[in-house]
XYZ file of C-alpha atoms in Angstrom:
652
model
C -57.748 36.866 -0.239
C -55.568 33.342 -1.373
C -53.197 33.541 2.194
C -56.947 32.633 3.593
C -56.628 28.762 2.225
C -54.522 26.374 2.169
C -54.144 26.030 -0.891
C -50.835 23.652 -1.441
C -51.116 20.840 -4.302
C -48.640 18.866 -3.289
C -49.291 15.464 -2.941
C -48.935 13.657 -0.574
C -47.484 11.029 -2.485
C -44.641 13.064 -2.923
C -44.205 14.144 0.625
C -43.632 10.112 1.237
C -41.614 10.066 -1.286
C -39.019 13.002 0.539
C -38.768 10.143 3.533
C -35.484 8.018 2.796
C -36.727 4.876 4.864
C -40.274 4.536 2.710
C -41.420 1.381 1.254
C -43.489 0.495 -1.608
C -46.969 -0.374 0.922
C -47.195 3.002 2.275
C -46.777 4.600 -0.792
C -49.460 1.619 -1.937
C -51.980 2.389 0.741
C -52.466 5.715 -0.491
C -55.917 7.062 -2.896
C -53.969 8.896 -5.365
C -51.282 7.072 -5.923
C -51.956 5.657 -9.686
C -53.227 9.014 -10.383
C -49.851 10.324 -9.716
C -48.806 7.486 -12.030
C -50.556 7.676 -14.958
C -49.950 12.283 -14.300
C -45.935 10.388 -14.632
C -45.253 11.811 -11.805
C -41.110 11.820 -12.535
C -40.142 10.818 -8.079
C -42.566 8.503 -8.289
C -41.869 6.909 -11.277
C -38.053 6.218 -10.497
C -38.983 4.941 -7.201
C -41.677 1.908 -8.752
C -38.877 1.534 -11.747
C -35.970 -0.049 -9.355
C -35.529 -3.155 -9.356
C -36.653 -4.437 -5.749
C -39.664 -2.146 -6.315
C -40.504 -3.702 -9.169
C -39.572 -7.709 -8.516
C -42.542 -6.930 -5.074
C -44.763 -5.751 -7.432
C -44.638 -8.748 -9.722
C -44.439 -10.477 -7.345
C -47.666 -9.350 -5.512
C -49.620 -10.557 -8.662
C -48.677 -13.693 -8.930
C -48.094 -15.226 -5.153
C -50.939 -15.775 -3.216
C -51.461 -13.474 -0.429
C -51.228 -14.764 3.344
C -54.488 -16.033 4.392
C -54.403 -14.660 7.878
C -54.548 -11.180 6.754
C -58.432 -9.887 6.532
C -60.870 -11.374 3.808
C -61.737 -7.585 2.715
C -58.195 -7.103 2.246
C -56.107 -8.779 0.796
C -56.492 -8.786 -2.549
C -55.821 -4.898 -2.143
C -52.193 -4.696 -2.754
C -52.003 -7.519 -5.769
C -54.847 -5.492 -7.832
C -52.996 -1.792 -6.763
C -49.954 -3.842 -8.227
C -51.415 -4.487 -11.200
C -53.146 -1.419 -12.234
C -49.611 0.143 -12.170
C -47.724 -2.308 -13.613
C -50.683 -1.788 -16.463
C -51.131 1.800 -16.240
C -49.857 1.942 -19.418
C -47.072 4.705 -18.739
C -43.982 4.101 -20.521
C -41.361 4.200 -18.455
C -42.865 0.691 -16.078
C -43.511 -1.203 -19.585
C -40.258 -0.420 -20.601
C -38.650 -1.483 -17.181
C -41.197 -4.536 -17.046
C -40.989 -6.125 -20.970
C -37.061 -5.431 -21.672
C -35.953 -6.984 -17.808
C -35.797 -11.022 -18.321
C -35.259 -11.002 -14.871
C -39.497 -9.655 -14.307
C -40.830 -11.074 -16.987
C -39.283 -14.730 -15.338
C -41.346 -13.626 -12.304
C -43.946 -13.356 -14.044
C -43.627 -16.417 -16.420
C -43.225 -18.715 -12.758
C -46.947 -18.364 -11.999
C -47.693 -20.633 -15.017
C -45.619 -23.663 -13.231
C -48.304 -23.528 -10.230
C -50.264 -26.200 -10.047
C -54.351 -26.067 -11.321
C -56.775 -24.557 -10.350
C -55.034 -21.264 -10.333
C -56.001 -18.217 -8.036
C -59.322 -17.031 -11.278
C -58.226 -13.446 -9.368
C -54.730 -13.789 -9.298
C -54.363 -15.572 -12.794
C -56.539 -11.736 -14.092
C -53.775 -10.381 -13.387
C -51.063 -12.204 -14.894
C -53.349 -12.064 -17.839
C -53.874 -8.639 -17.530
C -50.071 -8.088 -16.731
C -48.884 -10.321 -19.928
C -52.039 -9.131 -22.485
C -50.971 -5.058 -21.810
C -46.857 -6.387 -22.754
C -48.321 -8.269 -25.643
C -49.680 -4.967 -27.169
C -46.843 -2.172 -25.901
C -43.899 -4.604 -25.971
C -44.490 -6.500 -28.666
C -41.534 -7.822 -29.898
C -39.622 -8.052 -26.983
C -42.384 -10.320 -24.966
C -42.815 -13.007 -28.687
C -39.144 -13.676 -28.677
C -39.605 -13.869 -24.444
C -41.957 -16.521 -25.119
C -41.108 -18.056 -28.458
C -37.889 -19.008 -26.266
C -40.355 -20.827 -23.768
C -40.198 -24.786 -24.751
C -43.536 -25.308 -23.037
C -45.691 -22.230 -22.416
C -48.508 -23.109 -24.615
C -48.950 -26.418 -23.104
C -48.618 -24.802 -19.799
C -51.505 -21.839 -20.658
C -53.656 -25.275 -22.023
C -52.871 -26.622 -19.017
C -54.848 -23.644 -16.969
C -57.397 -23.475 -19.942
C -60.311 -23.786 -17.061
C -59.356 -20.641 -15.630
C -60.732 -17.976 -18.228
C -57.762 -15.494 -18.194
C -55.577 -18.005 -19.939
C -58.472 -18.455 -22.917
C -57.921 -14.555 -22.686
C -53.770 -13.883 -23.172
C -54.337 -16.592 -25.911
C -56.602 -14.808 -27.438
C -54.562 -11.594 -26.851
C -51.746 -13.656 -28.520
C -53.749 -13.819 -31.763
C -55.842 -10.564 -31.948
C -53.502 -7.409 -30.480
C -50.028 -8.002 -32.555
C -48.779 -5.378 -34.609
C -47.915 -5.095 -37.011
C -49.933 -7.592 -39.420
C -46.010 -9.016 -40.414
C -44.969 -9.941 -36.887
C -48.808 -11.671 -36.716
C -48.313 -13.330 -39.313
C -45.099 -14.662 -37.607
C -46.848 -15.161 -34.335
C -50.045 -17.370 -36.306
C -47.575 -19.231 -37.185
C -45.944 -20.614 -34.422
C -48.921 -20.635 -32.753
C -49.783 -23.274 -35.497
C -46.312 -24.997 -35.282
C -46.801 -25.633 -31.732
C -50.332 -26.669 -33.841
C -52.655 -25.253 -30.295
C -55.895 -25.997 -32.283
C -55.413 -29.464 -32.759
C -54.550 -29.349 -29.485
C -57.613 -26.940 -28.216
C -60.309 -29.593 -30.367
C -58.364 -32.623 -27.851
C -59.463 -30.319 -24.844
C -63.586 -31.121 -26.228
C -64.322 -33.974 -25.416
C -65.806 -35.768 -22.663
C -62.876 -36.915 -20.234
C -62.068 -33.302 -20.094
C -63.433 -30.927 -16.789
C -66.606 -28.902 -18.089
C -64.201 -25.632 -17.667
C -61.933 -26.419 -19.743
C -64.328 -28.253 -22.482
C -66.243 -25.070 -22.507
C -63.106 -22.422 -22.879
C -61.274 -24.569 -25.340
C -64.991 -24.110 -26.969
C -64.804 -20.243 -26.797
C -61.329 -19.886 -28.148
C -62.133 -21.699 -31.414
C -65.013 -19.747 -31.824
C -63.442 -15.978 -30.739
C -60.921 -17.384 -33.121
C -62.806 -18.306 -36.216
C -64.648 -15.360 -36.218
C -61.170 -12.889 -35.637
C -59.566 -14.447 -38.024
C -62.118 -13.704 -40.440
C -62.390 -10.431 -39.142
C -58.891 -9.074 -39.650
C -58.881 -11.204 -42.664
C -61.841 -9.692 -44.251
C -59.718 -6.126 -43.388
C -56.358 -6.972 -45.360
C -55.714 -6.743 -48.790
C -56.565 -10.106 -50.959
C -53.267 -9.980 -51.347
C -52.245 -10.745 -48.139
C -51.700 -14.278 -46.912
C -54.331 -16.460 -45.382
C -54.445 -16.482 -41.746
C -52.708 -20.567 -40.575
C -55.316 -21.569 -37.341
C -58.447 -20.527 -39.593
C -56.983 -22.676 -42.130
C -56.552 -25.435 -40.365
C -59.641 -25.116 -38.155
C -61.932 -25.404 -40.933
C -59.970 -28.867 -42.459
C -61.895 -31.612 -42.572
C -59.309 -33.760 -40.976
C -60.182 -31.193 -37.590
C -64.020 -30.930 -38.304
C -63.170 -34.573 -38.394
C -61.344 -35.092 -34.902
C -64.011 -32.836 -33.110
C -67.214 -34.952 -34.549
C -65.223 -38.342 -33.205
C -64.342 -36.422 -29.526
C -67.920 -36.261 -29.926
C -69.834 -38.820 -31.162
C -67.446 -41.575 -30.691
C -67.648 -43.386 -27.430
C -69.198 -41.734 -24.211
C -70.956 -39.094 -24.600
C -71.711 -36.014 -22.597
C -73.872 -33.018 -22.867
C -71.158 -30.855 -22.448
C -68.829 -31.980 -25.010
C -71.671 -32.602 -27.436
C -73.026 -28.217 -26.736
C -68.828 -27.237 -26.894
C -68.719 -28.962 -30.501
C -71.804 -27.742 -31.841
C -70.748 -24.187 -30.756
C -67.641 -24.227 -33.132
C -69.278 -25.694 -35.860
C -71.834 -23.068 -35.851
C -69.453 -20.382 -35.886
C -67.422 -22.506 -38.934
C -70.957 -22.428 -40.004
C -71.761 -18.698 -39.899
C -71.971 -16.262 -42.736
C -71.927 -13.304 -41.234
C -71.724 -11.883 -37.828
C -74.867 -12.784 -35.060
C -76.852 -9.778 -34.195
C -76.150 -8.060 -36.987
C -79.345 -8.597 -38.773
C -81.554 -8.787 -35.495
C -82.403 -12.302 -35.908
C -84.868 -12.396 -37.712
C -86.823 -15.460 -39.740
C -86.869 -12.338 -43.394
C -83.503 -13.089 -42.529
C -83.181 -15.371 -45.435
C -85.220 -14.233 -47.598
C -84.341 -10.761 -48.107
C -81.014 -11.359 -49.564
C -79.039 -9.698 -47.255
C -74.972 -9.184 -47.322
C -73.189 -12.501 -46.915
C -69.884 -11.621 -45.206
C -68.745 -14.811 -44.192
C -68.435 -17.728 -46.701
C -68.567 -21.275 -45.489
C -65.853 -23.633 -46.292
C -67.131 -26.675 -48.272
C -64.510 -29.046 -46.347
C -66.342 -28.266 -42.918
C -69.730 -29.718 -44.799
C -67.605 -32.356 -45.603
C -66.718 -32.891 -42.693
C -70.191 -32.519 -41.054
C -72.241 -34.627 -44.206
C -71.058 -38.289 -42.545
C -72.162 -37.514 -38.740
C -75.641 -35.679 -39.500
C -76.809 -39.674 -38.402
C -75.606 -39.530 -35.633
C -77.165 -35.649 -35.052
C -80.251 -36.805 -35.718
C -79.618 -39.777 -32.785
C -78.959 -36.968 -30.941
C -82.014 -35.611 -31.456
C -84.230 -38.940 -30.745
C -82.170 -40.130 -27.527
C -80.203 -37.535 -25.575
C -77.505 -38.086 -23.011
C -79.887 -38.665 -20.129
C -81.197 -35.982 -17.720
C -83.029 -35.805 -14.741
C -86.495 -34.457 -14.455
C -86.853 -31.072 -13.403
C -89.620 -28.637 -12.011
C -90.960 -26.090 -14.426
C -93.572 -23.719 -13.411
C -95.978 -25.634 -15.675
C -95.753 -28.062 -13.220
C -92.639 -31.774 -13.779
C -90.849 -32.530 -16.802
C -89.929 -35.131 -17.145
C -87.827 -35.618 -19.931
C -85.992 -31.986 -20.965
C -85.206 -31.137 -24.284
C -82.023 -30.602 -23.223
C -79.241 -27.893 -24.300
C -77.670 -31.335 -26.592
C -80.973 -31.419 -28.174
C -81.366 -27.587 -28.963
C -77.545 -27.452 -29.994
C -78.513 -29.956 -32.562
C -81.897 -28.369 -33.732
C -79.031 -25.064 -34.275
C -76.743 -27.068 -36.838
C -79.430 -28.357 -38.574
C -80.837 -24.699 -39.059
C -77.633 -23.190 -40.047
C -77.018 -26.474 -42.614
C -80.560 -25.944 -43.992
C -79.021 -22.208 -44.363
C -76.247 -23.030 -45.886
C -79.149 -24.504 -49.393
C -76.347 -27.264 -49.631
C -77.700 -30.038 -51.693
C -76.080 -33.404 -51.310
C -77.193 -32.277 -47.013
C -80.643 -31.482 -48.009
C -81.438 -34.641 -49.550
C -79.379 -36.452 -46.220
C -81.707 -34.600 -43.650
C -84.437 -35.519 -46.167
C -83.964 -38.943 -46.030
C -83.279 -39.354 -41.911
C -85.939 -37.468 -42.075
C -84.782 -34.713 -39.776
C -87.466 -32.034 -40.137
C -89.994 -34.911 -39.121
C -88.081 -35.109 -35.857
C -88.246 -31.609 -34.857
C -91.341 -31.062 -35.542
C -92.598 -33.450 -33.183
C -90.211 -31.929 -31.020
C -91.803 -28.859 -31.806
C -94.878 -30.273 -30.721
C -93.851 -32.048 -28.032
C -92.062 -29.105 -25.816
C -94.863 -26.570 -26.684
C -92.969 -23.847 -23.802
C -89.967 -24.117 -24.670
C -89.862 -21.034 -27.383
C -85.859 -21.475 -28.523
C -86.785 -25.143 -29.919
C -90.119 -23.037 -31.529
C -87.781 -20.698 -33.151
C -84.647 -22.787 -34.428
C -87.965 -24.788 -36.376
C -89.285 -21.559 -37.781
C -86.308 -21.192 -39.292
C -85.625 -24.388 -40.138
C -89.317 -24.185 -42.408
C -88.316 -20.240 -43.432
C -84.754 -21.742 -44.714
C -86.279 -24.491 -47.035
C -89.624 -22.429 -48.509
C -87.052 -19.689 -49.090
C -84.666 -21.566 -51.352
C -83.799 -20.720 -54.636
C -82.449 -22.275 -57.070
C -78.980 -21.646 -59.068
C -80.748 -20.359 -61.854
C -82.613 -17.822 -59.589
C -79.946 -16.924 -57.455
C -77.869 -16.238 -60.302
C -80.742 -13.458 -62.665
C -81.550 -12.097 -58.927
C -77.161 -11.183 -58.576
C -77.379 -12.857 -55.880
C -74.265 -15.388 -55.398
C -74.742 -18.427 -56.623
C -73.230 -20.664 -53.938
C -71.924 -19.369 -50.738
C -69.961 -22.883 -50.217
C -66.360 -21.342 -50.465
C -64.276 -25.135 -52.264
C -61.538 -26.705 -50.214
C -58.594 -25.741 -51.144
C -56.594 -28.875 -53.674
C -59.052 -30.702 -56.406
C -61.935 -31.220 -55.789
C -63.448 -34.744 -55.387
C -66.347 -36.024 -56.101
C -67.802 -36.578 -52.866
C -67.765 -32.659 -52.442
C -71.443 -30.776 -51.813
C -71.755 -29.688 -55.205
C -75.011 -28.479 -56.859
C -77.506 -31.601 -58.017
C -78.410 -31.729 -61.874
C -82.042 -31.982 -60.493
C -83.525 -28.837 -58.049
C -82.629 -30.396 -54.695
C -84.871 -27.264 -53.355
C -88.231 -28.645 -54.765
C -86.922 -32.352 -53.075
C -86.870 -30.701 -50.013
C -90.095 -28.872 -49.740
C -91.898 -31.734 -51.429
C -90.832 -33.311 -48.120
C -91.950 -31.073 -46.235
C -95.603 -31.307 -47.040
C -96.019 -34.599 -48.425
C -93.411 -36.231 -45.753
C -94.377 -33.457 -42.989
C -97.332 -33.224 -43.636
C -96.459 -29.167 -42.596
C -100.094 -28.537 -43.164
C -101.965 -30.508 -41.736
C -99.696 -30.250 -38.083
C -100.877 -26.584 -38.431
C -104.558 -27.151 -39.096
C -104.732 -29.826 -36.145
C -102.412 -27.333 -34.069
C -105.176 -24.744 -34.502
C -107.834 -27.461 -33.603
C -106.594 -28.766 -31.160
C -105.665 -25.367 -29.487
C -110.039 -24.582 -29.985
C -110.666 -27.036 -28.156
C -108.317 -26.789 -25.026
C -109.124 -22.959 -25.222
C -112.968 -23.636 -25.026
C -113.040 -26.099 -21.654
C -110.822 -23.556 -20.305
C -107.710 -24.350 -20.956
C -104.437 -22.842 -21.213
C -102.984 -21.517 -24.999
C -100.004 -23.789 -25.954
C -96.612 -21.857 -25.714
C -95.964 -23.227 -29.161
C -99.230 -20.869 -30.470
C -97.429 -17.691 -31.491
C -94.367 -19.279 -33.194
C -96.747 -21.535 -35.277
C -98.872 -18.491 -36.425
C -94.943 -17.544 -38.074
C -94.994 -19.856 -39.784
C -98.231 -20.125 -40.600
C -97.451 -16.796 -42.415
C -94.253 -18.280 -43.552
C -95.956 -20.830 -45.604
C -98.091 -18.090 -47.178
C -95.463 -14.953 -47.771
C -94.028 -17.857 -50.314
C -96.652 -18.860 -51.611
C -97.648 -15.820 -52.395
C -94.151 -14.190 -53.966
C -91.129 -16.042 -52.568
C -88.180 -17.962 -54.750
C -89.860 -21.677 -54.852
C -93.865 -20.073 -55.413
C -94.425 -22.246 -58.095
C -93.680 -25.649 -56.273
C -95.710 -24.398 -53.109
C -98.609 -23.739 -55.198
C -97.882 -27.560 -56.685
C -97.291 -28.971 -53.874
C -100.532 -27.385 -51.686
C -102.985 -28.239 -54.679
C -101.777 -31.617 -54.469
C -103.234 -32.392 -50.637
C -106.021 -34.144 -49.790
C -109.029 -32.224 -50.914
C -110.569 -31.638 -47.811
C -107.273 -30.625 -46.078
C -107.046 -28.155 -49.039
C -109.978 -27.155 -47.636
C -109.433 -26.996 -44.584
C -106.475 -25.530 -45.582
C -108.099 -22.417 -47.239
C -110.358 -21.324 -45.162
C -108.234 -21.200 -42.487
C -106.050 -19.041 -44.514
C -108.670 -16.775 -45.295
C -110.586 -16.759 -41.666
C -108.899 -18.035 -38.930
C -105.446 -16.484 -39.907
C -105.988 -13.207 -40.814
C -107.996 -13.515 -37.782
C -105.217 -13.825 -35.948
C -102.565 -11.366 -37.828
C -105.718 -8.559 -36.744
C -105.528 -8.928 -33.551
C -101.886 -9.870 -32.975
C -100.967 -6.202 -34.982
C -100.673 -2.987 -32.872
C -100.780 0.090 -34.669
C -97.994 2.040 -33.823
C -101.374 4.864 -34.574
C -104.953 3.944 -33.488
C -107.423 5.049 -36.140
C -110.650 4.578 -33.895
C -110.668 5.843 -30.310
C -109.969 3.531 -27.456
C -112.280 3.205 -24.727
C -110.390 3.082 -22.355
C -110.692 4.448 -18.004
C -107.385 6.639 -18.695
C -108.520 10.212 -19.409
C -105.158 10.737 -20.916
C -104.809 8.053 -23.180
C -108.639 8.718 -24.455
C -107.240 12.422 -25.136
C -104.521 10.634 -27.020
C -105.568 8.628 -28.967
C -108.143 10.818 -30.525
C -105.837 12.728 -32.193
C -104.222 9.642 -34.691
C -104.602 11.884 -38.245
C -102.399 14.774 -36.876
C -100.076 13.466 -34.309
C -97.584 13.721 -36.775
C -97.611 16.669 -37.816
C -97.851 17.423 -33.577
C -94.840 15.776 -33.698
C -92.994 17.754 -35.997
C -94.166 21.238 -34.449
C -92.555 20.105 -31.065
C -89.481 19.155 -33.051
C -89.172 21.837 -34.990
C -89.330 24.425 -31.055
C -87.297 22.033 -29.908
C -84.432 22.154 -32.358
C -85.226 26.661 -31.928
C -84.185 26.636 -28.639
C -80.618 24.560 -28.868
C -79.676 25.181 -32.067
C -78.257 28.471 -29.928
C -79.395 28.282 -26.749
C -75.828 26.705 -25.778
C -74.197 29.150 -27.420
C -76.436 32.566 -25.788
C -76.495 30.999 -22.306
C -73.159 29.405 -21.844
C -70.541 31.088 -19.954
C -67.012 30.418 -21.129
C -63.897 29.250 -19.084
C -62.622 33.297 -18.593
C -66.151 34.559 -16.860
C -66.958 31.582 -14.621
C -63.423 32.207 -13.277
C -63.431 35.928 -12.816
C -66.856 36.361 -11.044
C -65.614 36.821 -8.269
C -64.600 39.741 -9.584
C -67.283 40.634 -10.908
C -70.828 38.386 -9.879
C -73.424 40.681 -12.453
C -71.389 39.529 -15.527
C -73.673 36.273 -15.484
C -76.764 37.559 -15.027
C -75.693 40.704 -17.481
C -74.921 37.394 -19.889
C -78.780 36.047 -19.045
C -80.579 39.361 -19.472
C -78.740 40.020 -23.165
C -80.526 36.632 -24.133
C -82.718 36.779 -27.435
C -85.228 34.353 -27.340
C -86.600 35.412 -30.247
C -87.552 32.947 -32.694
C -87.787 32.989 -36.654
C -92.035 33.154 -36.763
C -92.030 34.460 -40.924
C -96.026 33.444 -41.751
C -94.059 32.444 -44.900
C -92.117 30.417 -43.417
C -92.802 26.726 -43.706
C -92.449 26.355 -39.682
C -95.382 28.032 -39.870
C -97.342 27.078 -42.211
C -97.129 23.752 -40.454
C -97.625 25.583 -36.812
C -101.045 26.268 -38.730
C -101.845 23.318 -39.873
C -101.757 21.583 -36.402
C -103.413 24.842 -34.586
C -106.212 24.634 -37.388
C -107.131 20.751 -38.186
C -110.191 19.272 -36.210
C -109.445 17.527 -33.184
C -112.820 14.871 -32.259
C -113.865 13.719 -29.253
C -115.622 10.357 -28.271
C -116.742 11.593 -24.743
C -120.024 12.177 -23.937
C -118.529 14.820 -21.008
C -119.382 18.198 -21.689
C -117.099 21.095 -22.834
C -116.803 23.417 -20.265
C -115.023 25.102 -22.636
C -117.562 26.142 -25.319
C -115.582 28.908 -27.243
C -113.544 27.304 -29.702
C -110.601 28.421 -29.760
C -109.996 27.991 -25.861
C -111.700 24.238 -26.273
C -108.939 23.804 -28.469
C -105.894 25.211 -26.690
C -107.445 23.176 -23.623
C -107.002 19.642 -25.809
C -103.679 20.329 -27.257
C -102.053 21.358 -23.621
C -103.432 17.708 -22.683
C -101.941 15.984 -25.819
C -98.805 17.536 -24.778
C -98.858 16.426 -20.830
């Protein structure tokens, strides 16, 4: 019956190409053009690779379409042109990457005055990026011949697509030798110093933000790729420059010398935070306990970074005291006359990161400046800013979990995560002191910052407020975690002995209140905050299903195991038994009964051997006692029926 249907598979694109006067625009109106291109339709590729067509495609992605076109179709052809040029078809890559005329036409897009059209910039970046990955040597040679290439890209860095282009040059060049050559070229162009120069109050916020993000990505890419290469591999020159003390000092001068703006402070601090990362963000879930679990550190912190930051700690302290002025904002709890601000939040993040490095000289300077006391003041002032609360919690957890060098060495942990700067060490290098500065920091936290007294006062104030019908403060959850951190490190932390001594040195009335708080209030709070995955008692709920589910705590694991066993038995051979192979599917018109004959042959038997462990598991599940606390009469008097009904209810 084939002849009754029109099964002609010839593409309409082929029919258009048969016309002598077919235009590129006519082809671009066809919905299956991209599909035919990626399928490497020979006739289509021959047409597209003509010099005139390639020039037209490049012009579409580099020149603004006419303003009089309808808005919804204005960028239709530029988008299609970009998809064709980046379709990863060898003939198109060879033509575009090997023709200097086309490359110059593409490159001329950078000569446009800023700001660039963001959509066209994304098309340009995607096309150049594809060529960098596919025609690496030809494109790199072409770009290196353009003296002003880096300057033009930085000129347009306010457009995020230009940031993507720079990162392509850093990360997508292969092999390793050619990539190192590109990194040295970028270093000769002083790309790092120029990016740092863009993080300045005089620059537009978009340029500052994109420059900061580019530097952060360069750090992460350099460390990741450096870790994948052999130890004898040449170091990343861009990362070396960015980690140098001189570069850090220049960045901090841009941030603090002269006018201070929130954008510059935030963007600069983000770069410093990235340089202080000892592991990639999110790998450990951001848990406070990560300070005390001995987790693997993927990267070390260069001592030159710490050397550059340490003299500027007083500037970060002043930032926490008096940030750039912000107008009052309306929140869900009322008007906030003096918002915390993003700059101060990033300052708190930096303090937490510095404490995490456990650098003695920095710890001592933070004690001298009394920075932790200031952070605790902010913690209790901004009771609804949980972002700040978490950073203060990280600071306290880091201080309490600091181990001495001898303890870290005995535990097999790296004695220091600070990597020495290249060259000879100077007396100013952050290095361990003769005594234990960790003890000084702990003493400062409990005596000068009065951590225990602050916790007790906040809890008492919370009780008075709630007793008067007031609202529970938003920082109480983090305060509970801080209190638990103190208790845990008092019981078994690396600073256990010293924390015990400090607690014993508190005034007698304060020590008594603390002990009572830990034994009664904190214990009861932890009990209420603990969510049992399996309840050990019947919960009186208005939902019948919840009542039934909570009535079987002891055998839920058996029930779950048996359910998984049933599913496993079903799925292990179900696809093989019930699936149809391609031949049967194709021949079903000839033998319509074939699939149903196959169904009839399916065996649904399972291994129910009485001696099998699965059978024993089922018996244990079925015979385990079930207890209901409900006062309703049991409709099913018979024991077996009653048990069956309950199992069915639980399955819901």
